[in-house]
PDB file of C-alpha atoms in Angstrom:
ATOM      1  CA  MET F   1      29.596  28.445   1.795  1.00  0.00           C
ATOM      2  CA  MET F   2      25.903  30.059   1.724  1.00  0.00           C
ATOM      3  CA  PRO F   3      24.336  29.584  -1.588  1.00  0.00           C
ATOM      4  CA  LYS F   4      23.550  33.398  -3.342  1.00  0.00           C
ATOM      5  CA  ILE F   5      20.034  34.326  -2.482  1.00  0.00           C
ATOM      6  CA  ASP F   6      18.217  35.785  -5.463  1.00  0.00           C
ATOM      7  CA  THR F   7      16.459  38.599  -3.864  1.00  0.00           C
ATOM      8  CA  HIS F   8      14.035  38.836  -7.581  1.00  0.00           C
ATOM      9  CA  ASP F   9      13.217  35.816  -6.512  1.00  0.00           C
ATOM     10  CA  ILE F  10      11.573  36.444  -3.562  1.00  0.00           C
ATOM     11  CA  ALA F  11      10.518  40.041  -3.810  1.00  0.00           C
ATOM     12  CA  THR F  12       7.500  38.826  -5.745  1.00  0.00           C
ATOM     13  CA  VAL F  13       3.987  39.811  -5.580  1.00  0.00           C
ATOM     14  CA  PRO F  14       3.066  36.316  -4.351  1.00  0.00           C
ATOM     15  CA  ASN F  15       5.244  35.847  -2.106  1.00  0.00           C
ATOM     16  CA  PHE F  16       4.050  39.148  -0.452  1.00  0.00           C
ATOM     17  CA  LEU F  17       0.789  38.269  -0.466  1.00  0.00           C
ATOM     18  CA  THR F  18       1.356  34.614   0.996  1.00  0.00           C
ATOM     19  CA  ALA F  19       3.491  36.442   3.787  1.00  0.00           C
ATOM     20  CA  CYS F  20       0.540  38.729   4.571  1.00  0.00           C
ATOM     21  CA  ARG F  21      -1.957  35.454   4.732  1.00  0.00           C
ATOM     22  CA  ALA F  22       0.739  33.702   6.751  1.00  0.00           C
ATOM     23  CA  LEU F  23       0.823  36.868   9.134  1.00  0.00           C
ATOM     24  CA  ALA F  24      -3.163  37.115   9.812  1.00  0.00           C
ATOM     25  CA  ILE F  25      -3.262  33.138  10.908  1.00  0.00           C
ATOM     26  CA  PRO F  26      -2.510  33.889  14.592  1.00  0.00           C
ATOM     27  CA  LYS F  27      -5.223  36.572  14.465  1.00  0.00           C
ATOM     28  CA  LEU F  28      -8.250  35.100  12.816  1.00  0.00           C
ATOM     29  CA  TYR F  29      -6.868  32.035  14.965  1.00  0.00           C
ATOM     30  CA  ASN F  30      -8.003  34.327  18.436  1.00  0.00           C
ATOM     31  CA  MET F  31     -10.907  35.100  16.624  1.00  0.00           C
ATOM     32  CA  MET F  32     -12.697  31.988  15.290  1.00  0.00           C
ATOM     33  CA  HIS F  33     -11.387  30.325  18.561  1.00  0.00           C
ATOM     34  CA  ASP F  34     -13.041  33.662  21.097  1.00  0.00           C
ATOM     35  CA  ASN F  35     -16.244  33.636  18.636  1.00  0.00           C
ATOM     36  CA  PRO F  36     -16.650  30.959  15.913  1.00  0.00           C
ATOM     37  CA  ARG F  37     -20.432  32.122  15.471  1.00  0.00           C
ATOM     38  CA  GLU F  38     -19.416  35.738  14.086  1.00  0.00           C
ATOM     39  CA  ASN F  39     -15.895  35.383  12.301  1.00  0.00           C
ATOM     40  CA  TRP F  40     -16.659  32.042   9.857  1.00  0.00           C
ATOM     41  CA  TRP F  41     -17.215  34.177   7.106  1.00  0.00           C
ATOM     42  CA  LYS F  42     -14.190  36.037   7.625  1.00  0.00           C
ATOM     43  CA  ALA F  43     -12.060  32.262   7.873  1.00  0.00           C
ATOM     44  CA  GLY F  44     -14.163  31.932   4.385  1.00  0.00           C
ATOM     45  CA  LEU F  45     -12.567  34.499   2.724  1.00  0.00           C
ATOM     46  CA  PHE F  46      -9.271  33.964   3.727  1.00  0.00           C
ATOM     47  CA  ALA F  47      -9.485  30.535   2.727  1.00  0.00           C
ATOM     48  CA  MET F  48     -10.540  31.689  -0.608  1.00  0.00           C
ATOM     49  CA  SER F  49      -7.037  34.524  -0.688  1.00  0.00           C
ATOM     50  CA  ASP F  50      -5.387  31.062  -1.220  1.00  0.00           C
ATOM     51  CA  ASN F  51      -6.001  30.759  -4.607  1.00  0.00           C
ATOM     52  CA  LEU F  52      -5.392  34.813  -5.473  1.00  0.00           C
ATOM     53  CA  ASP F  53      -1.306  34.389  -5.035  1.00  0.00           C
ATOM     54  CA  GLY F  54      -1.239  31.185  -7.557  1.00  0.00           C
ATOM     55  CA  ILE F  55      -3.017  33.144  -9.614  1.00  0.00           C
ATOM     56  CA  LEU F  56      -1.076  36.237  -9.932  1.00  0.00           C
ATOM     57  CA  ALA F  57       2.016  33.630  -9.671  1.00  0.00           C
ATOM     58  CA  ARG F  58       0.341  32.169 -13.624  1.00  0.00           C
ATOM     59  CA  GLN F  59       0.276  35.721 -14.681  1.00  0.00           C
ATOM     60  CA  GLU F  60       3.582  35.365 -16.313  1.00  0.00           C
ATOM     61  CA  ASP F  61       1.995  32.654 -18.769  1.00  0.00           C
ATOM     62  CA  LYS F  62      -0.582  34.738 -19.778  1.00  0.00           C
ATOM     63  CA  ARG F  63       0.940  38.036 -19.663  1.00  0.00           C
ATOM     64  CA  PRO F  64       5.425  37.685 -19.976  1.00  0.00           C
ATOM     65  CA  GLY F  65       5.514  41.740 -19.462  1.00  0.00           C
ATOM     66  CA  LEU F  66       4.366  41.649 -15.801  1.00  0.00           C
ATOM     67  CA  ALA F  67       7.394  39.372 -14.339  1.00  0.00           C
ATOM     68  CA  LYS F  68       9.409  42.331 -14.352  1.00  0.00           C
ATOM     69  CA  PHE F  69       6.770  43.919 -12.155  1.00  0.00           C
ATOM     70  CA  GLY F  70       7.051  40.529  -9.424  1.00  0.00           C
ATOM     71  CA  PHE F  71       4.189  39.134 -11.084  1.00  0.00           C
ATOM     72  CA  LYS F  72       5.845  35.411 -11.396  1.00  0.00           C
ATOM     73  CA  ARG F  73       6.919  31.968 -10.419  1.00  0.00           C
ATOM     74  CA  SER F  74       9.293  31.845  -7.595  1.00  0.00           C
ATOM     75  CA  GLU F  75      11.017  28.878  -5.655  1.00  0.00           C
ATOM     76  CA  LEU F  76      10.248  30.475  -2.550  1.00  0.00           C
ATOM     77  CA  GLY F  77       6.890  31.006  -3.256  1.00  0.00           C
ATOM     78  CA  ARG F  78       6.350  27.280  -4.140  1.00  0.00           C
ATOM     79  CA  LYS F  79       7.243  26.025  -1.267  1.00  0.00           C
ATOM     80  CA  LEU F  80       5.784  28.856   1.004  1.00  0.00           C
ATOM     81  CA  ASP F  81       1.951  28.701  -0.355  1.00  0.00           C
ATOM     82  CA  PRO F  82       1.197  24.926   0.630  1.00  0.00           C
ATOM     83  CA  SER F  83       3.001  25.564   4.284  1.00  0.00           C
ATOM     84  CA  VAL F  84       1.176  28.741   5.506  1.00  0.00           C
ATOM     85  CA  ASP F  85      -1.774  26.565   3.655  1.00  0.00           C
ATOM     86  CA  VAL F  86      -1.198  23.831   6.254  1.00  0.00           C
ATOM     87  CA  LEU F  87      -0.757  26.357   9.155  1.00  0.00           C
ATOM     88  CA  PHE F  88      -3.566  27.686   8.269  1.00  0.00           C
ATOM     89  CA  THR F  89      -6.195  24.591   8.184  1.00  0.00           C
ATOM     90  CA  SER F  90      -4.378  23.124  11.373  1.00  0.00           C
ATOM     91  CA  SER F  91      -4.911  26.363  13.475  1.00  0.00           C
ATOM     92  CA  MET F  92      -8.564  26.857  12.065  1.00  0.00           C
ATOM     93  CA  LEU F  93      -8.682  22.807  13.101  1.00  0.00           C
ATOM     94  CA  VAL F  94      -7.299  24.104  16.969  1.00  0.00           C
ATOM     95  CA  ALA F  95      -9.504  26.599  17.326  1.00  0.00           C
ATOM     96  CA  GLY F  96     -12.800  24.555  16.212  1.00  0.00           C
ATOM     97  CA  LEU F  97     -11.423  21.515  18.908  1.00  0.00           C
ATOM     98  CA  LYS F  98     -10.970  23.941  21.613  1.00  0.00           C
ATOM     99  CA  SER F  99     -14.355  25.926  20.906  1.00  0.00           C
ATOM    100  CA  ARG F 100     -15.747  21.993  20.652  1.00  0.00           C
ATOM    101  CA  VAL F 101     -16.863  23.129  17.201  1.00  0.00           C
ATOM    102  CA  ILE F 102     -15.124  20.684  15.701  1.00  0.00           C
ATOM    103  CA  PRO F 103     -15.634  16.679  17.024  1.00  0.00           C
ATOM    104  CA  LYS F 104     -12.204  15.471  18.329  1.00  0.00           C
ATOM    105  CA  SER F 105     -12.862  12.335  16.124  1.00  0.00           C
ATOM    106  CA  ILE F 106     -12.424  14.318  12.796  1.00  0.00           C
ATOM    107  CA  GLY F 107      -9.790  17.212  14.174  1.00  0.00           C
ATOM    108  CA  PHE F 108      -7.554  14.672  15.707  1.00  0.00           C
ATOM    109  CA  LEU F 109      -7.452  12.522  12.068  1.00  0.00           C
ATOM    110  CA  SER F 110      -7.541  15.814   9.812  1.00  0.00           C
ATOM    111  CA  LEU F 111      -3.944  16.929  11.957  1.00  0.00           C
ATOM    112  CA  ALA F 112      -3.005  13.393  11.663  1.00  0.00           C
ATOM    113  CA  GLN F 113      -3.165  13.244   8.183  1.00  0.00           C
ATOM    114  CA  LYS F 114      -1.806  16.272   7.507  1.00  0.00           C
ATOM    115  CA  ALA F 115       0.930  15.857   9.924  1.00  0.00           C
ATOM    116  CA  THR F 116       1.520  12.527   8.010  1.00  0.00           C
ATOM    117  CA  LYS F 117       1.633  14.543   4.180  1.00  0.00           C
ATOM    118  CA  SER F 118       4.300  17.606   5.691  1.00  0.00           C
ATOM    119  CA  THR F 119       6.239  14.611   7.113  1.00  0.00           C
ATOM    120  CA  ILE F 120       6.155  12.853   3.695  1.00  0.00           C
ATOM    121  CA  THR F 121       6.484  16.094   1.464  1.00  0.00           C
ATOM    122  CA  LEU F 122       9.629  17.014   3.757  1.00  0.00           C
ATOM    123  CA  ALA F 123      11.260  13.565   3.129  1.00  0.00           C
ATOM    124  CA  ALA F 124      11.169  13.693  -0.625  1.00  0.00           C
ATOM    125  CA  GLU F 125      12.393  17.043  -0.620  1.00  0.00           C
ATOM    126  CA  ARG F 126      15.538  15.530   1.276  1.00  0.00           C
ATOM    127  CA  LYS F 127      15.734  12.685  -1.199  1.00  0.00           C
ATOM    128  CA  GLY F 128      15.631  15.614  -4.031  1.00  0.00           C
ATOM    129  CA  ILE F 129      11.927  13.832  -5.116  1.00  0.00           C
ATOM    130  CA  GLU F 130       9.604  16.299  -5.811  1.00  0.00           C
ATOM    131  CA  LEU F 131       5.055  15.308  -5.438  1.00  0.00           C
ATOM    132  CA  GLN F 132       3.076  17.092  -7.621  1.00  0.00           C
ATOM    133  CA  VAL F 133      -0.058  17.450  -6.110  1.00  0.00           C
ATOM    134  CA  THR F 134      -2.595  14.674  -7.934  1.00  0.00           C
ATOM    135  CA  LYS F 135      -6.237  16.008  -8.602  1.00  0.00           C
ATOM    136  CA  ALA F 136      -7.406  13.607  -6.033  1.00  0.00           C
ATOM    137  CA  GLY F 137      -5.423  15.171  -3.312  1.00  0.00           C
ATOM    138  CA  LYS F 138      -6.590  18.865  -4.206  1.00  0.00           C
ATOM    139  CA  TYR F 139     -10.300  17.081  -4.474  1.00  0.00           C
ATOM    140  CA  SER F 140      -9.916  15.270  -0.738  1.00  0.00           C
ATOM    141  CA  GLU F 141      -7.881  18.603   0.714  1.00  0.00           C
ATOM    142  CA  PHE F 142     -11.342  20.580  -0.795  1.00  0.00           C
ATOM    143  CA  ALA F 143     -13.483  18.494   0.758  1.00  0.00           C
ATOM    144  CA  THR F 144     -12.031  18.328   3.947  1.00  0.00           C
ATOM    145  CA  ASN F 145     -11.824  21.784   4.606  1.00  0.00           C
ATOM    146  CA  LEU F 146     -15.638  22.745   2.881  1.00  0.00           C
ATOM    147  CA  GLY F 147     -16.980  20.341   5.526  1.00  0.00           C
ATOM    148  CA  ILE F 148     -14.901  22.192   8.324  1.00  0.00           C
ATOM    149  CA  GLY F 149     -16.288  25.233   7.279  1.00  0.00           C
ATOM    150  CA  PHE F 150     -19.719  24.205   7.368  1.00  0.00           C
ATOM    151  CA  MET F 151     -19.236  22.627  11.026  1.00  0.00           C
ATOM    152  CA  PHE F 152     -18.531  26.745  11.562  1.00  0.00           C
ATOM    153  CA  ALA F 153     -21.353  28.243   9.843  1.00  0.00           C
ATOM    154  CA  ALA F 154     -23.722  25.762  11.688  1.00  0.00           C
ATOM    155  CA  GLU F 155     -23.228  27.551  14.344  1.00  0.00           C
ATOM    156  CA  ASN F 156     -25.352  30.284  13.114  1.00  0.00           C
ATOM    157  CA  ILE F 157     -28.569  27.862  12.806  1.00  0.00           C
ATOM    158  CA  ASN F 158     -31.003  28.955  15.641  1.00  0.00           C
ATOM    159  CA  ASN F 159     -33.057  25.540  15.111  1.00  0.00           C
ATOM    160  CA  LEU F 160     -31.572  22.704  16.905  1.00  0.00           C
ATOM    161  CA  VAL F 161     -33.046  19.874  14.868  1.00  0.00           C
ATOM    162  CA  LEU F 162     -31.458  21.801  11.862  1.00  0.00           C
ATOM    163  CA  LYS F 163     -28.582  22.870  13.319  1.00  0.00           C
ATOM    164  CA  ASN F 164     -27.283  18.775  13.741  1.00  0.00           C
ATOM    165  CA  ILE F 165     -28.568  17.834  10.643  1.00  0.00           C
ATOM    166  CA  ALA F 166     -26.059  20.203   8.714  1.00  0.00           C
ATOM    167  CA  ARG F 167     -23.797  19.730  11.391  1.00  0.00           C
ATOM    168  CA  ILE F 168     -24.325  15.633  10.503  1.00  0.00           C
ATOM    169  CA  GLY F 169     -23.615  16.270   6.919  1.00  0.00           C
ATOM    170  CA  ALA F 170     -20.736  18.472   7.495  1.00  0.00           C
ATOM    171  CA  GLY F 171     -18.855  15.833   9.444  1.00  0.00           C
ATOM    172  CA  THR F 172     -20.055  13.302   7.471  1.00  0.00           C
ATOM    173  CA  LEU F 173     -18.014  15.359   4.050  1.00  0.00           C
ATOM    174  CA  ALA F 174     -15.601  15.971   6.058  1.00  0.00           C
ATOM    175  CA  LEU F 175     -14.771  12.106   6.906  1.00  0.00           C
ATOM    176  CA  ALA F 176     -14.936  11.637   3.288  1.00  0.00           C
ATOM    177  CA  GLY F 177     -12.428  13.847   2.486  1.00  0.00           C
ATOM    178  CA  ILE F 178      -9.642  12.692   5.349  1.00  0.00           C
ATOM    179  CA  GLY F 179     -10.176   9.331   3.845  1.00  0.00           C
ATOM    180  CA  ALA F 180      -9.755  10.081   0.404  1.00  0.00           C
ATOM    181  CA  ALA F 181      -6.845  12.006   2.008  1.00  0.00           C
ATOM    182  CA  ALA F 182      -5.294   9.091   3.453  1.00  0.00           C
ATOM    183  CA  PHE F 183      -5.246   7.306   0.429  1.00  0.00           C
ATOM    184  CA  VAL F 184      -3.259  10.147  -1.582  1.00  0.00           C
ATOM    185  CA  THR F 185      -1.113  10.413   1.469  1.00  0.00           C
ATOM    186  CA  LEU F 186      -0.570   6.512   0.794  1.00  0.00           C
ATOM    187  CA  ASP F 187       0.307   7.324  -2.812  1.00  0.00           C
ATOM    188  CA  TYR F 188       2.600  10.196  -2.056  1.00  0.00           C
ATOM    189  CA  SER F 189       4.891   7.935  -0.061  1.00  0.00           C
ATOM    190  CA  GLU F 190       4.972   5.555  -2.401  1.00  0.00           C
ATOM    191  CA  LYS F 191       6.348   7.791  -5.070  1.00  0.00           C
ATOM    192  CA  ALA F 192       8.880   9.444  -2.424  1.00  0.00           C
ATOM    193  CA  GLY F 193      10.457   5.722  -2.154  1.00  0.00           C
ATOM    194  CA  LEU F 194       9.494   5.423   1.828  1.00  0.00           C
ATOM    195  CA  LEU F 195       7.277   2.482   2.027  1.00  0.00           C
ATOM    196  CA  THR F 196       9.102  -0.837   0.796  1.00  0.00           C
ATOM    197  CA  HIS F 197       7.765  -3.940  -0.384  1.00  0.00           C
ATOM    198  CA  GLY F 198       9.682  -7.157   1.550  1.00  0.00           C
ATOM    199  CA  THR F 199      10.677 -10.278  -1.091  1.00  0.00           C
ATOM    200  CA  GLN F 200       8.157 -12.914   0.055  1.00  0.00           C
ATOM    201  CA  SER F 201       9.898 -15.901   1.531  1.00  0.00           C
ATOM    202  CA  GLU F 202       9.648 -18.839  -0.367  1.00  0.00           C
ATOM    203  CA  THR F 203       7.183 -21.905   1.471  1.00  0.00           C
ATOM    204  CA  LEU F 204       8.784 -24.881   1.083  1.00  0.00           C
ATOM    205  CA  HIS F 205       6.074 -28.002   1.475  1.00  0.00           C
ATOM    206  CA  TYR F 206       7.480 -31.232   2.918  1.00  0.00           C
ATOM    207  CA  ARG F 207       5.648 -34.471   1.862  1.00  0.00           C
ATOM    208  CA  ASN F 208       4.812 -36.002   4.947  1.00  0.00           C
ATOM    209  CA  PRO F 209       7.480 -38.983   5.957  1.00  0.00           C
ATOM    210  CA  GLU F 210       6.427 -42.850   5.170  1.00  0.00           C
ATOM    211  CA  PRO F 211       5.096 -44.374   8.591  1.00  0.00           C
ATOM    212  CA  SER F 212       7.933 -47.028   9.881  1.00  0.00           C
ATOM    213  CA  THR F 213       6.849 -50.474   9.670  1.00  0.00           C
ATOM    214  CA  SER F 214       9.292 -50.878  12.737  1.00  0.00           C
ATOM    215  CA  PHE F 215       6.506 -49.141  14.539  1.00  0.00           C
ATOM    216  CA  PRO F 216       3.488 -49.514  13.386  1.00  0.00           C
ATOM    217  CA  HIS F 217       1.283 -46.312  14.696  1.00  0.00           C
ATOM    218  CA  PRO F 218      -1.115 -48.382  17.422  1.00  0.00           C
ATOM    219  CA  LEU F 219      -4.344 -47.361  15.703  1.00  0.00           C
ATOM    220  CA  HIS F 220      -3.525 -49.276  12.463  1.00  0.00           C
ATOM    221  CA  ARG F 221      -2.542 -53.113  13.352  1.00  0.00           C
ATOM    222  CA  PRO F 222      -2.105 -55.818  11.152  1.00  0.00           C
ATOM    223  CA  ALA F 223      -4.944 -57.769  10.928  1.00  0.00           C
ATOM    224  CA  ARG F 224      -4.373 -61.151  12.434  1.00  0.00           C
ATOM    225  CA  ARG F 225      -3.922 -64.566  10.402  1.00  0.00           C
ATOM    226  CA  GLU F 226      -6.453 -67.262  10.941  1.00  0.00           C
ATOM    227  CA  LEU F 227      -4.919 -70.320  11.120  1.00  0.00           C
TER     228      LEU F 227
END
């Protein structure tokens, strides 16, 4: 029997905003792929809109009366919002890789980290474990996305020397964020019980057997007695 779906839990203002963001991703991907130099600021505004649906969802805590108008949290929104975030950042990475704005090393590392984190989150959900996003996780993702955003913005710098300096700084920031996010992902996997530590086997230390008196070592012959 299919579980009953609460339409009031789906039809919320934050969910509507999240759905609009999801529908806009293909168009934004084409814009960033074809002309990242002129459209990078649009991707920046889109990224900042991620905080808006969370602000609207938390209005039920400050103004409970707004909950009946759809300004409230929902189970669908809790799962949909991070999924749209991953879809957006991944599409921007692919667009940057294809347009050669983002180096392959940074792009593929970030995609691998995001895929691993998503897999761990899904595995935890199946086990009934809810992983709470930590501050370290938020800061690492922010650093990664900020570095990637600076790479797109650096395309507007005409001076080649300044452009390379900006790209190096942005790449360093992105790599630092990816590295920190990798450690956070490892912590998530431990909390989800996906990493098992095997028991260490006992090491037995045997003493060397006493040398046999019947077959002495040729280098250790007994001293000859003088007659």
